[in-house]
PDB file of C-alpha atoms in Angstrom:
ATOM      1  CA  MET A  54     -17.814  -2.134 -10.549  1.00  0.00           C
ATOM      2  CA  ARG A  55     -17.561   0.562  -7.786  1.00  0.00           C
ATOM      3  CA  LEU A  56     -18.062   3.213 -10.308  1.00  0.00           C
ATOM      4  CA  ILE A  57     -21.359   2.051 -11.574  1.00  0.00           C
ATOM      5  CA  ALA A  58     -22.702   1.076  -7.774  1.00  0.00           C
ATOM      6  CA  GLN A  59     -26.261   2.533  -7.131  1.00  0.00           C
ATOM      7  CA  PRO A  60     -27.187   3.205  -3.524  1.00  0.00           C
ATOM      8  CA  GLY A  61     -28.069   0.184  -1.395  1.00  0.00           C
ATOM      9  CA  GLN A  62     -25.447  -1.844  -3.322  1.00  0.00           C
ATOM     10  CA  ASN A  63     -22.342  -3.763  -1.051  1.00  0.00           C
ATOM     11  CA  LEU A  64     -19.829  -1.764  -3.668  1.00  0.00           C
ATOM     12  CA  TYR A  65     -21.491   1.759  -3.220  1.00  0.00           C
ATOM     13  CA  CYS A  66     -18.996   4.077  -1.734  1.00  0.00           C
ATOM     14  CA  ARG A  67     -17.547   7.517  -2.239  1.00  0.00           C
ATOM     15  CA  LEU A  68     -15.774   6.779  -5.135  1.00  0.00           C
ATOM     16  CA  SER A  69     -19.473   6.211  -6.293  1.00  0.00           C
ATOM     17  CA  VAL A  70     -21.113   9.173  -5.244  1.00  0.00           C
ATOM     18  CA  ASN A  71     -17.882  11.585  -6.389  1.00  0.00           C
ATOM     19  CA  THR A  72     -17.852   9.769  -9.782  1.00  0.00           C
ATOM     20  CA  GLN A  73     -21.650   9.865 -10.570  1.00  0.00           C
ATOM     21  CA  LEU A  74     -21.697  13.511  -9.507  1.00  0.00           C
ATOM     22  CA  LEU A  75     -18.947  14.520 -12.179  1.00  0.00           C
ATOM     23  CA  ALA A  76     -19.515  12.230 -14.870  1.00  0.00           C
ATOM     24  CA  ARG A  77     -21.980   9.643 -16.374  1.00  0.00           C
ATOM     25  CA  ILE A  78     -20.358   5.926 -15.863  1.00  0.00           C
ATOM     26  CA  SER A  79     -21.439   3.297 -18.288  1.00  0.00           C
ATOM     27  CA  HIS A  80     -20.190  -0.511 -18.155  1.00  0.00           C
ATOM     28  CA  LEU A  81     -19.306  -1.698 -21.649  1.00  0.00           C
ATOM     29  CA  LEU A  82     -17.896  -4.993 -21.060  1.00  0.00           C
ATOM     30  CA  LYS A  83     -16.251  -7.422 -18.793  1.00  0.00           C
ATOM     31  CA  VAL A  84     -12.520  -8.629 -19.278  1.00  0.00           C
ATOM     32  CA  GLY A  85     -11.603 -11.866 -17.845  1.00  0.00           C
ATOM     33  CA  LYS A  86      -8.391 -12.523 -16.052  1.00  0.00           C
ATOM     34  CA  ASN A  87      -7.383 -14.736 -18.582  1.00  0.00           C
ATOM     35  CA  ASN A  88      -6.856 -12.372 -21.038  1.00  0.00           C
ATOM     36  CA  PHE A  89      -3.538 -11.115 -19.228  1.00  0.00           C
ATOM     37  CA  ARG A  90      -0.574 -12.418 -18.730  1.00  0.00           C
ATOM     38  CA  PRO A  91       0.303 -13.224 -16.035  1.00  0.00           C
ATOM     39  CA  PRO A  92      -3.355 -13.497 -15.061  1.00  0.00           C
ATOM     40  CA  PRO A  93      -4.296 -11.124 -12.562  1.00  0.00           C
ATOM     41  CA  LYS A  94      -6.239 -12.430  -9.591  1.00  0.00           C
ATOM     42  CA  VAL A  95      -9.123 -10.368 -10.411  1.00  0.00           C
ATOM     43  CA  ASP A  96     -11.525  -9.847 -13.264  1.00  0.00           C
ATOM     44  CA  SER A  97     -11.286  -6.080 -15.015  1.00  0.00           C
ATOM     45  CA  SER A  98     -13.769  -4.075 -16.611  1.00  0.00           C
ATOM     46  CA  VAL A  99     -14.057  -1.529 -19.592  1.00  0.00           C
ATOM     47  CA  VAL A 100     -15.771   1.614 -18.723  1.00  0.00           C
ATOM     48  CA  ARG A 101     -17.152   4.626 -20.297  1.00  0.00           C
ATOM     49  CA  ILE A 102     -16.625   8.005 -18.405  1.00  0.00           C
ATOM     50  CA  GLU A 103     -18.216  11.284 -20.102  1.00  0.00           C
ATOM     51  CA  PRO A 104     -17.501  14.148 -17.686  1.00  0.00           C
ATOM     52  CA  ARG A 105     -20.367  16.304 -16.979  1.00  0.00           C
ATOM     53  CA  LYS A 106     -19.929  19.703 -17.984  1.00  0.00           C
ATOM     54  CA  PRO A 107     -19.324  22.336 -16.393  1.00  0.00           C
ATOM     55  CA  LEU A 108     -17.879  21.061 -13.142  1.00  0.00           C
ATOM     56  CA  PRO A 109     -19.767  22.256 -10.009  1.00  0.00           C
ATOM     57  CA  PRO A 110     -18.971  25.473  -8.708  1.00  0.00           C
ATOM     58  CA  ASN A 111     -18.164  24.340  -5.179  1.00  0.00           C
ATOM     59  CA  TYR A 112     -16.148  21.468  -6.153  1.00  0.00           C
ATOM     60  CA  ILE A 113     -13.174  21.748  -3.985  1.00  0.00           C
ATOM     61  CA  THR A 114     -15.350  22.432  -1.289  1.00  0.00           C
ATOM     62  CA  LEU A 115     -17.143  18.951  -2.187  1.00  0.00           C
ATOM     63  CA  GLN A 116     -13.573  17.598  -2.048  1.00  0.00           C
ATOM     64  CA  SER A 117     -12.809  18.655   1.149  1.00  0.00           C
ATOM     65  CA  LEU A 118     -15.635  16.786   2.976  1.00  0.00           C
ATOM     66  CA  ASN A 119     -14.942  13.939   4.629  1.00  0.00           C
ATOM     67  CA  LEU A 120     -18.227  12.075   3.612  1.00  0.00           C
ATOM     68  CA  PRO A 121     -19.306   9.324   5.681  1.00  0.00           C
ATOM     69  CA  GLN A 122     -18.873   6.432   3.889  1.00  0.00           C
ATOM     70  CA  ASN A 123     -16.322   4.795   5.817  1.00  0.00           C
ATOM     71  CA  THR A 124     -19.150   3.380   8.261  1.00  0.00           C
ATOM     72  CA  SER A 125     -21.905   2.672   5.365  1.00  0.00           C
ATOM     73  CA  SER A 126     -23.934   0.869   7.945  1.00  0.00           C
ATOM     74  CA  ALA A 127     -23.762   3.335  10.693  1.00  0.00           C
ATOM     75  CA  VAL A 128     -26.910   5.648  10.894  1.00  0.00           C
ATOM     76  CA  LEU A 129     -26.093   9.154  10.053  1.00  0.00           C
ATOM     77  CA  GLY A 130     -27.381  10.340  13.415  1.00  0.00           C
ATOM     78  CA  GLU A 131     -25.466   8.176  15.603  1.00  0.00           C
ATOM     79  CA  VAL A 132     -22.185  10.576  15.668  1.00  0.00           C
ATOM     80  CA  ASP A 133     -20.372  10.657  18.582  1.00  0.00           C
ATOM     81  CA  GLY A 134     -17.318  13.230  19.712  1.00  0.00           C
ATOM     82  CA  GLU A 135     -14.669  10.536  18.983  1.00  0.00           C
ATOM     83  CA  ASP A 136     -15.795  10.088  15.254  1.00  0.00           C
ATOM     84  CA  PRO A 137     -13.384  11.245  13.024  1.00  0.00           C
ATOM     85  CA  SER A 138     -15.598  12.637  10.412  1.00  0.00           C
ATOM     86  CA  MET A 139     -16.565  15.269  13.104  1.00  0.00           C
ATOM     87  CA  GLU A 140     -13.070  16.663  13.050  1.00  0.00           C
ATOM     88  CA  ILE A 141     -12.982  20.202  11.607  1.00  0.00           C
ATOM     89  CA  GLU A 142      -9.969  20.121   9.029  1.00  0.00           C
ATOM     90  CA  ASP A 143      -8.740  23.599   8.708  1.00  0.00           C
ATOM     91  CA  GLY A 144      -5.164  22.796   7.394  1.00  0.00           C
ATOM     92  CA  ARG A 145      -3.168  23.352  10.598  1.00  0.00           C
ATOM     93  CA  ASP A 146      -1.938  21.584  12.974  1.00  0.00           C
ATOM     94  CA  ASP A 147      -2.462  21.556  16.880  1.00  0.00           C
ATOM     95  CA  ASP A 148       0.987  23.376  17.677  1.00  0.00           C
ATOM     96  CA  ASP A 149      -0.603  25.993  15.476  1.00  0.00           C
ATOM     97  CA  MET A 150      -3.735  26.534  17.123  1.00  0.00           C
ATOM     98  CA  GLU A 151      -3.592  29.291  19.839  1.00  0.00           C
ATOM     99  CA  MET A 152      -6.583  28.172  21.661  1.00  0.00           C
ATOM    100  CA  GLU A 153      -6.906  27.197  24.976  1.00  0.00           C
ATOM    101  CA  ASP A 154      -8.068  23.304  25.362  1.00  0.00           C
ATOM    102  CA  ASN A 155     -11.459  24.016  26.633  1.00  0.00           C
ATOM    103  CA  ASP A 156     -12.070  26.542  23.510  1.00  0.00           C
ATOM    104  CA  VAL A 157     -11.180  23.538  21.373  1.00  0.00           C
ATOM    105  CA  GLU A 158     -13.511  21.535  23.028  1.00  0.00           C
ATOM    106  CA  THR A 159     -16.411  24.207  22.724  1.00  0.00           C
ATOM    107  CA  LEU A 160     -15.696  24.681  19.141  1.00  0.00           C
ATOM    108  CA  LYS A 161     -15.740  20.597  18.397  1.00  0.00           C
ATOM    109  CA  SER A 162     -19.369  20.484  20.657  1.00  0.00           C
ATOM    110  CA  THR A 163     -20.679  23.485  18.613  1.00  0.00           C
ATOM    111  CA  PHE A 164     -19.584  21.864  15.353  1.00  0.00           C
ATOM    112  CA  LYS A 165     -20.950  18.652  16.441  1.00  0.00           C
ATOM    113  CA  ASP A 166     -24.377  20.229  17.366  1.00  0.00           C
ATOM    114  CA  LYS A 167     -24.477  21.732  13.870  1.00  0.00           C
ATOM    115  CA  VAL A 168     -23.977  18.716  12.141  1.00  0.00           C
ATOM    116  CA  LEU A 169     -26.679  17.223  14.148  1.00  0.00           C
ATOM    117  CA  GLY A 170     -29.049  20.046  14.069  1.00  0.00           C
ATOM    118  CA  VAL A 171     -28.684  19.934  10.247  1.00  0.00           C
ATOM    119  CA  LEU A 172     -29.011  16.054  10.162  1.00  0.00           C
ATOM    120  CA  LYS A 173     -32.399  16.513  11.962  1.00  0.00           C
ATOM    121  CA  GLN A 174     -33.432  19.364  10.002  1.00  0.00           C
ATOM    122  CA  GLY A 175     -33.240  17.260   6.598  1.00  0.00           C
ATOM    123  CA  ASP A 176     -34.476  13.909   8.516  1.00  0.00           C
ATOM    124  CA  PHE A 177     -31.213  12.192   7.528  1.00  0.00           C
ATOM    125  CA  GLN A 178     -30.416  11.041  11.289  1.00  0.00           C
ATOM    126  CA  GLU A 179     -31.876   7.551  10.902  1.00  0.00           C
ATOM    127  CA  LYS A 180     -30.597   7.110   7.418  1.00  0.00           C
ATOM    128  CA  ARG A 181     -27.483   5.179   6.210  1.00  0.00           C
ATOM    129  CA  SER A 182     -25.317   7.090   4.311  1.00  0.00           C
ATOM    130  CA  SER A 183     -24.595   3.666   2.004  1.00  0.00           C
ATOM    131  CA  LYS A 184     -28.531   4.013   0.837  1.00  0.00           C
ATOM    132  CA  LEU A 185     -28.556   8.023   0.222  1.00  0.00           C
ATOM    133  CA  THR A 186     -28.926   8.930  -3.778  1.00  0.00           C
ATOM    134  CA  GLN A 187     -27.087  11.635  -5.699  1.00  0.00           C
ATOM    135  CA  VAL A 188     -30.062  13.988  -5.052  1.00  0.00           C
ATOM    136  CA  ASP A 189     -30.016  12.839  -1.164  1.00  0.00           C
ATOM    137  CA  PHE A 190     -26.173  14.188  -0.788  1.00  0.00           C
ATOM    138  CA  LEU A 191     -26.940  17.232  -2.872  1.00  0.00           C
ATOM    139  CA  TYR A 192     -29.728  18.213  -0.560  1.00  0.00           C
ATOM    140  CA  LEU A 193     -28.032  17.489   2.762  1.00  0.00           C
ATOM    141  CA  LEU A 194     -24.936  19.560   1.247  1.00  0.00           C
ATOM    142  CA  SER A 195     -27.364  22.193   0.540  1.00  0.00           C
ATOM    143  CA  LEU A 196     -28.388  22.303   3.896  1.00  0.00           C
ATOM    144  CA  PHE A 197     -25.016  22.953   4.960  1.00  0.00           C
ATOM    145  CA  GLY A 198     -24.644  25.595   2.772  1.00  0.00           C
ATOM    146  CA  ILE A 199     -22.979  24.222   0.231  1.00  0.00           C
ATOM    147  CA  HIS A 200     -25.009  24.540  -3.266  1.00  0.00           C
ATOM    148  CA  PHE A 201     -24.431  23.394  -6.941  1.00  0.00           C
ATOM    149  CA  SER A 202     -26.030  24.633  -9.824  1.00  0.00           C
TER     150      SER A 202
END
């Protein structure tokens, strides 16, 4: 049911956001656990997934983002330096970096300032990611310079 969860529901997560951005999802029917041998510990559902065409042009960029869905009850503007979603992912490990420690700290500080600035610009700092709609996520991404047609 995570596939069809809507903003504000307990099951709403990154999976919900990504699948609903890329496809139309509809719940067809619920399949009880007694219909299987041996019966599983959970119920199942049959869903229809109809891909939206074409794929967003920045699909790879979207997949590389660490959307803040792990802490759905956290307010977006309350990020700190230890938050893993504030890490800059560039595919290199620390051994490949030829920067001094103070340069890395400056880069992290600049990145954090940019994120907080964009959240403030879009009036997202007091909002929770679990309450954002598809339109809100697309607007937030556009503030970061990631645009979909």
